[in-house]
Amino acid sequence: MSKTLPEYALNRRRFLMTLLAGSAALAVGDLALPRVARAAASGPFTLPPLPYPDDALSPAISAQTIGFHYGKHHQGYVNKLNELVAGTPLADQPLEAVIKATVGQSAQTAIFNNAAQVWNHTFYWRSLRPKGGGKPDGALAELITQSFGDYDQFKAEFAKIAASQFGSGWAWLVKEGDKLTVTKTGNADTPIAHGQQPLLTIDVWEHAYYLDYQNRRADYVAAVLDRLINWDFAARNLSAAGG
Ligand code: MN
């Protein structure tokens, strides 16, 4: 696994630059960003930069899919969230706090759905990388063996859970106690609302794969696992979760 973590460092720098200089600072860290058009921020929540150009995951995920998925869907959740929290105390809260404050609150379902979708998509883009896939190593590989038997068993279980989510939702690798497990959530739901610590996710909403794979969700999931999964990101999340 790479120890240089350029993607993480860049994201963190861009994030800090944006914090320091306000929404007008986007251009500073924007040089390597995709060609997807982004509207200026108009609220407390902003669309985080994509960690790679919009054509970097092709052919497993096309630039056209990224254009709609990141530029329209993800941006749309950010915009809607900003509309919904405008003038409320939630507008001053971190995204994770908004998610935890609104989960299970029937009057705040729309805020939860949009906040969780903003968070889930940011986590999804970081779960992928160009020339990803393959097998993890180090502590993460050991924990996968302990939790699933071996890597191939993990892969089969992850693919199965992704295929079996009925309708829109997400497949996750999460840390639960001292083991890893795979789980799925429907629609916008997210493990961070339920005390789980996610390491990786695959978006299985149709908008994630329909342009490239039509109804063949299993082919999309297999391509992500074989060619795009970012094991460095998962290892960092495992480390942050206490190893
Ligand atoms: Mn999506």
GROMACS .gro file of C-alpha atoms and ligand atoms in nm:
model
  244
    1MET     CA    1   0.000   0.000   0.000
    2SER     CA    2   0.118   0.350  -0.074
    3LYS     CA    3   0.230   0.553   0.226
    4THR     CA    4   0.235   0.882   0.039
    5LEU     CA    5  -0.143   0.938   0.052
    6PRO     CA    6  -0.144   1.213  -0.211
    7GLU     CA    7  -0.518   1.203  -0.265
    8TYR     CA    8  -0.597   1.238   0.104
    9ALA     CA    9  -0.343   1.513   0.153
   10LEU     CA   10  -0.475   1.704  -0.147
   11ASN     CA   11  -0.833   1.676  -0.032
   12ARG     CA   12  -0.740   1.793   0.313
   13ARG     CA   13  -0.548   2.087   0.173
   14ARG     CA   14  -0.834   2.186  -0.053
   15PHE     CA   15  -1.076   2.154   0.234
   16LEU     CA   16  -0.863   2.372   0.459
   17MET     CA   17  -0.808   2.630   0.183
   18THR     CA   18  -1.183   2.647   0.134
   19LEU     CA   19  -1.239   2.688   0.506
   20LEU     CA   20  -0.977   2.961   0.528
   21ALA     CA   21  -1.081   3.166   0.231
   22GLY     CA   22  -1.451   3.090   0.197
   23SER     CA   23  -1.632   2.954  -0.103
   24ALA     CA   24  -1.452   3.183  -0.345
   25ALA     CA   25  -1.131   2.986  -0.281
   26LEU     CA   26  -1.238   2.686  -0.489
   27ALA     CA   27  -1.010   2.789  -0.774
   28VAL     CA   28  -0.698   2.753  -0.557
   29GLY     CA   29  -0.714   2.376  -0.532
   30ASP     CA   30  -0.908   2.324  -0.849
   31LEU     CA   31  -0.629   2.266  -1.099
   32ALA     CA   32  -0.648   1.887  -1.105
   33LEU     CA   33  -1.023   1.871  -1.071
   34PRO     CA   34  -1.260   1.722  -1.323
   35ARG     CA   35  -1.419   1.909  -1.606
   36VAL     CA   36  -1.760   1.878  -1.443
   37ALA     CA   37  -1.917   2.220  -1.401
   38ARG     CA   38  -1.990   2.316  -1.043
   39ALA     CA   39  -2.210   2.595  -0.919
   40ALA     CA   40  -2.075   2.840  -0.664
   41ALA     CA   41  -2.153   2.743  -0.305
   42SER     CA   42  -2.468   2.909  -0.176
   43GLY     CA   43  -2.497   2.766   0.172
   44PRO     CA   44  -2.306   2.613   0.459
   45PHE     CA   45  -2.250   2.280   0.283
   46THR     CA   46  -2.034   2.250  -0.027
   47LEU     CA   47  -1.962   1.976  -0.279
   48PRO     CA   48  -1.620   1.830  -0.191
   49PRO     CA   49  -1.379   1.799  -0.484
   50LEU     CA   50  -1.376   1.473  -0.675
   51PRO     CA   51  -1.041   1.306  -0.587
   52TYR     CA   52  -0.958   1.241  -0.957
   53PRO     CA   53  -1.056   1.368  -1.304
   54ASP     CA   54  -1.401   1.270  -1.425
   55ASP     CA   55  -1.262   1.029  -1.686
   56ALA     CA   56  -1.010   0.863  -1.451
   57LEU     CA   57  -1.230   0.562  -1.367
   58SER     CA   58  -1.310   0.480  -1.731
   59PRO     CA   59  -1.393   0.230  -1.867
   60ALA     CA   60  -1.519   0.070  -1.542
   61ILE     CA   61  -1.718   0.390  -1.476
   62SER     CA   62  -1.745   0.635  -1.766
   63ALA     CA   63  -1.687   1.009  -1.758
   64GLN     CA   64  -2.051   1.048  -1.858
   65THR     CA   65  -2.167   0.860  -1.548
   66ILE     CA   66  -1.935   1.067  -1.328
   67GLY     CA   67  -2.063   1.383  -1.493
   68PHE     CA   68  -2.422   1.309  -1.397
   69HIS     CA   69  -2.352   1.129  -1.071
   70TYR     CA   70  -2.109   1.380  -0.921
   71GLY     CA   71  -2.202   1.693  -1.112
   72LYS     CA   72  -2.582   1.653  -1.095
   73HIS     CA   73  -2.684   1.401  -0.827
   74HIS     CA   74  -2.421   1.475  -0.561
   75GLN     CA   75  -2.439   1.849  -0.628
   76GLY     CA   76  -2.817   1.826  -0.614
   77TYR     CA   77  -2.811   1.673  -0.265
   78VAL     CA   78  -2.580   1.954  -0.149
   79ASN     CA   79  -2.808   2.220  -0.295
   80LYS     CA   80  -3.123   2.066  -0.150
   81LEU     CA   81  -2.964   2.026   0.194
   82ASN     CA   82  -2.867   2.393   0.192
   83GLU     CA   83  -3.224   2.490   0.105
   84LEU     CA   84  -3.368   2.272   0.380
   85VAL     CA   85  -3.141   2.388   0.665
   86ALA     CA   86  -3.136   2.758   0.572
   87GLY     CA   87  -3.222   2.965   0.878
   88THR     CA   88  -3.225   2.666   1.115
   89PRO     CA   89  -2.969   2.573   1.384
   90LEU     CA   90  -2.866   2.275   1.169
   91ALA     CA   91  -2.705   2.516   0.921
   92ASP     CA   92  -2.424   2.573   1.173
   93GLN     CA   93  -2.359   2.203   1.242
   94PRO     CA   94  -2.104   1.969   1.083
   95LEU     CA   95  -2.256   1.730   0.829
   96GLU     CA   96  -2.215   1.425   1.056
   97ALA     CA   97  -2.397   1.606   1.336
   98VAL     CA   98  -2.687   1.690   1.104
   99ILE     CA   99  -2.714   1.321   1.008
  100LYS     CA  100  -2.711   1.202   1.370
  101ALA     CA  101  -2.957   1.472   1.482
  102THR     CA  102  -3.216   1.389   1.216
  103VAL     CA  103  -3.204   1.008   1.183
  104GLY     CA  104  -3.537   0.854   1.277
  105GLN     CA  105  -3.705   1.196   1.316
  106SER     CA  106  -4.010   1.177   1.091
  107ALA     CA  107  -4.041   1.555   1.058
  108GLN     CA  108  -3.683   1.579   0.938
  109THR     CA  109  -3.669   1.294   0.690
  110ALA     CA  110  -3.587   1.520   0.395
  111ILE     CA  111  -3.295   1.681   0.579
  112PHE     CA  112  -3.164   1.338   0.685
  113ASN     CA  113  -3.195   1.198   0.333
  114ASN     CA  114  -3.007   1.484   0.168
  115ALA     CA  115  -2.741   1.513   0.440
  116ALA     CA  116  -2.677   1.138   0.439
  117GLN     CA  117  -2.660   1.133   0.059
  118VAL     CA  118  -2.403   1.414   0.062
  119TRP     CA  119  -2.193   1.218   0.313
  120ASN     CA  120  -2.239   0.878   0.143
  121HIS     CA  121  -2.136   1.010  -0.199
  122THR     CA  122  -1.826   1.184  -0.066
  123PHE     CA  123  -1.732   0.852   0.099
  124TYR     CA  124  -1.807   0.662  -0.222
  125TRP     CA  125  -1.580   0.876  -0.442
  126ARG     CA  126  -1.299   0.817  -0.194
  127SER     CA  127  -1.371   0.443  -0.186
  128LEU     CA  128  -1.269   0.434  -0.554
  129ARG     CA  129  -0.951   0.525  -0.736
  130PRO     CA  130  -0.799   0.483  -1.081
  131LYS     CA  131  -0.605   0.153  -1.101
  132GLY     CA  132  -0.754   0.037  -0.772
  133GLY     CA  133  -0.889  -0.307  -0.693
  134GLY     CA  134  -0.667  -0.602  -0.614
  135LYS     CA  135  -0.616  -0.719  -0.259
  136PRO     CA  136  -0.540  -0.521   0.057
  137ASP     CA  137  -0.230  -0.590   0.263
  138GLY     CA  138  -0.109  -0.541   0.619
  139ALA     CA  139  -0.348  -0.521   0.915
  140LEU     CA  140  -0.649  -0.480   0.689
  141ALA     CA  141  -0.571  -0.801   0.500
  142GLU     CA  142  -0.531  -0.988   0.830
  143LEU     CA  143  -0.862  -0.858   0.963
  144ILE     CA  144  -1.039  -0.955   0.639
  145THR     CA  145  -0.902  -1.308   0.674
  146GLN     CA  146  -1.009  -1.324   1.039
  147SER     CA  147  -1.356  -1.189   0.960
  148PHE     CA  148  -1.444  -1.366   0.634
  149GLY     CA  149  -1.209  -1.664   0.607
  150ASP     CA  150  -1.011  -1.525   0.315
  151TYR     CA  151  -1.015  -1.245   0.058
  152ASP     CA  152  -1.217  -1.440  -0.197
  153GLN     CA  153  -1.485  -1.514   0.061
  154PHE     CA  154  -1.500  -1.142   0.150
  155LYS     CA  155  -1.531  -1.051  -0.217
  156ALA     CA  156  -1.813  -1.300  -0.271
  157GLU     CA  157  -2.003  -1.173   0.035
  158PHE     CA  158  -1.958  -0.807  -0.062
  159ALA     CA  159  -2.078  -0.875  -0.417
  160LYS     CA  160  -2.375  -1.072  -0.283
  161ILE     CA  161  -2.484  -0.799  -0.041
  162ALA     CA  162  -2.452  -0.538  -0.319
  163ALA     CA  163  -2.665  -0.749  -0.553
  164SER     CA  164  -2.928  -0.824  -0.288
  165GLN     CA  165  -3.009  -0.465  -0.187
  166PHE     CA  166  -3.362  -0.433  -0.326
  167GLY     CA  167  -3.392  -0.103  -0.512
  168SER     CA  168  -3.178   0.198  -0.431
  169GLY     CA  169  -2.912   0.186  -0.163
  170TRP     CA  170  -2.556   0.116  -0.065
  171ALA     CA  171  -2.326  -0.181   0.011
  172TRP     CA  172  -2.068  -0.130   0.287
  173LEU     CA  173  -1.764  -0.286   0.447
  174VAL     CA  174  -1.787  -0.180   0.813
  175LYS     CA  175  -1.602  -0.236   1.138
  176GLU     CA  176  -1.826  -0.367   1.410
  177GLY     CA  177  -1.657  -0.446   1.739
  178ASP     CA  178  -1.324  -0.608   1.656
  179LYS     CA  179  -1.441  -0.766   1.328
  180LEU     CA  180  -1.534  -0.652   0.980
  181THR     CA  181  -1.868  -0.725   0.822
  182VAL     CA  182  -2.055  -0.639   0.503
  183THR     CA  183  -2.390  -0.467   0.524
  184LYS     CA  184  -2.638  -0.281   0.307
  185THR     CA  185  -2.854   0.027   0.360
  186GLY     CA  186  -3.161   0.139   0.168
  187ASN     CA  187  -3.199   0.474  -0.006
  188ALA     CA  188  -2.999   0.738   0.186
  189ASP     CA  189  -2.941   0.541   0.504
  190THR     CA  190  -2.583   0.529   0.628
  191PRO     CA  191  -2.387   0.322   0.882
  192ILE     CA  192  -2.262   0.634   1.061
  193ALA     CA  193  -2.619   0.697   1.177
  194HIS     CA  194  -2.618   0.356   1.347
  195GLY     CA  195  -2.289   0.343   1.533
  196GLN     CA  196  -2.099   0.150   1.267
  197GLN     CA  197  -1.764   0.260   1.125
  198PRO     CA  198  -1.756   0.223   0.745
  199LEU     CA  199  -1.434   0.138   0.562
  200LEU     CA  200  -1.567   0.128   0.204
  201THR     CA  201  -1.889   0.167   0.012
  202ILE     CA  202  -2.036   0.091  -0.331
  203ASP     CA  203  -2.333   0.298  -0.449
  204VAL     CA  204  -2.594   0.061  -0.591
  205TRP     CA  205  -2.853   0.321  -0.691
  206GLU     CA  206  -2.928   0.275  -1.060
  207HIS     CA  207  -2.784   0.621  -1.137
  208ALA     CA  208  -2.442   0.481  -1.036
  209TYR     CA  209  -2.431   0.225  -1.316
  210TYR     CA  210  -2.724   0.245  -1.557
  211LEU     CA  211  -2.552   0.448  -1.831
  212ASP     CA  212  -2.261   0.201  -1.840
  213TYR     CA  213  -2.420  -0.130  -1.743
  214GLN     CA  214  -2.797  -0.079  -1.783
  215ASN     CA  215  -2.959  -0.341  -1.555
  216ARG     CA  216  -2.638  -0.542  -1.497
  217ARG     CA  217  -2.566  -0.432  -1.140
  218ALA     CA  218  -2.352  -0.741  -1.074
  219ASP     CA  219  -2.117  -0.648  -1.359
  220TYR     CA  220  -2.077  -0.295  -1.221
  221VAL     CA  221  -2.005  -0.430  -0.871
  222ALA     CA  222  -1.751  -0.680  -1.008
  223ALA     CA  223  -1.576  -0.403  -1.206
  224VAL     CA  224  -1.558  -0.181  -0.897
  225LEU     CA  225  -1.417  -0.460  -0.681
  226ASP     CA  226  -1.166  -0.575  -0.943
  227ARG     CA  227  -1.049  -0.239  -1.078
  228LEU     CA  228  -1.145   0.057  -0.861
  229ILE     CA  229  -1.164  -0.025  -0.489
  230ASN     CA  230  -0.931   0.203  -0.291
  231TRP     CA  231  -0.776  -0.018  -0.025
  232ASP     CA  232  -0.555   0.266   0.099
  233PHE     CA  233  -0.871   0.459   0.189
  234ALA     CA  234  -1.012   0.153   0.369
  235ALA     CA  235  -0.684   0.108   0.561
  236ARG     CA  236  -0.691   0.471   0.671
  237ASN     CA  237  -1.050   0.432   0.789
  238LEU     CA  238  -0.957   0.115   0.978
  239SER     CA  239  -0.671   0.298   1.141
  240ALA     CA  240  -0.899   0.589   1.237
  241ALA     CA  241  -1.144   0.337   1.384
  242GLY     CA  242  -0.878   0.205   1.620
  243GLY     CA  243  -0.714  -0.058   1.396
  244MN      MN  244  -2.543   0.793  -0.608
   0.00000   0.00000   0.00000
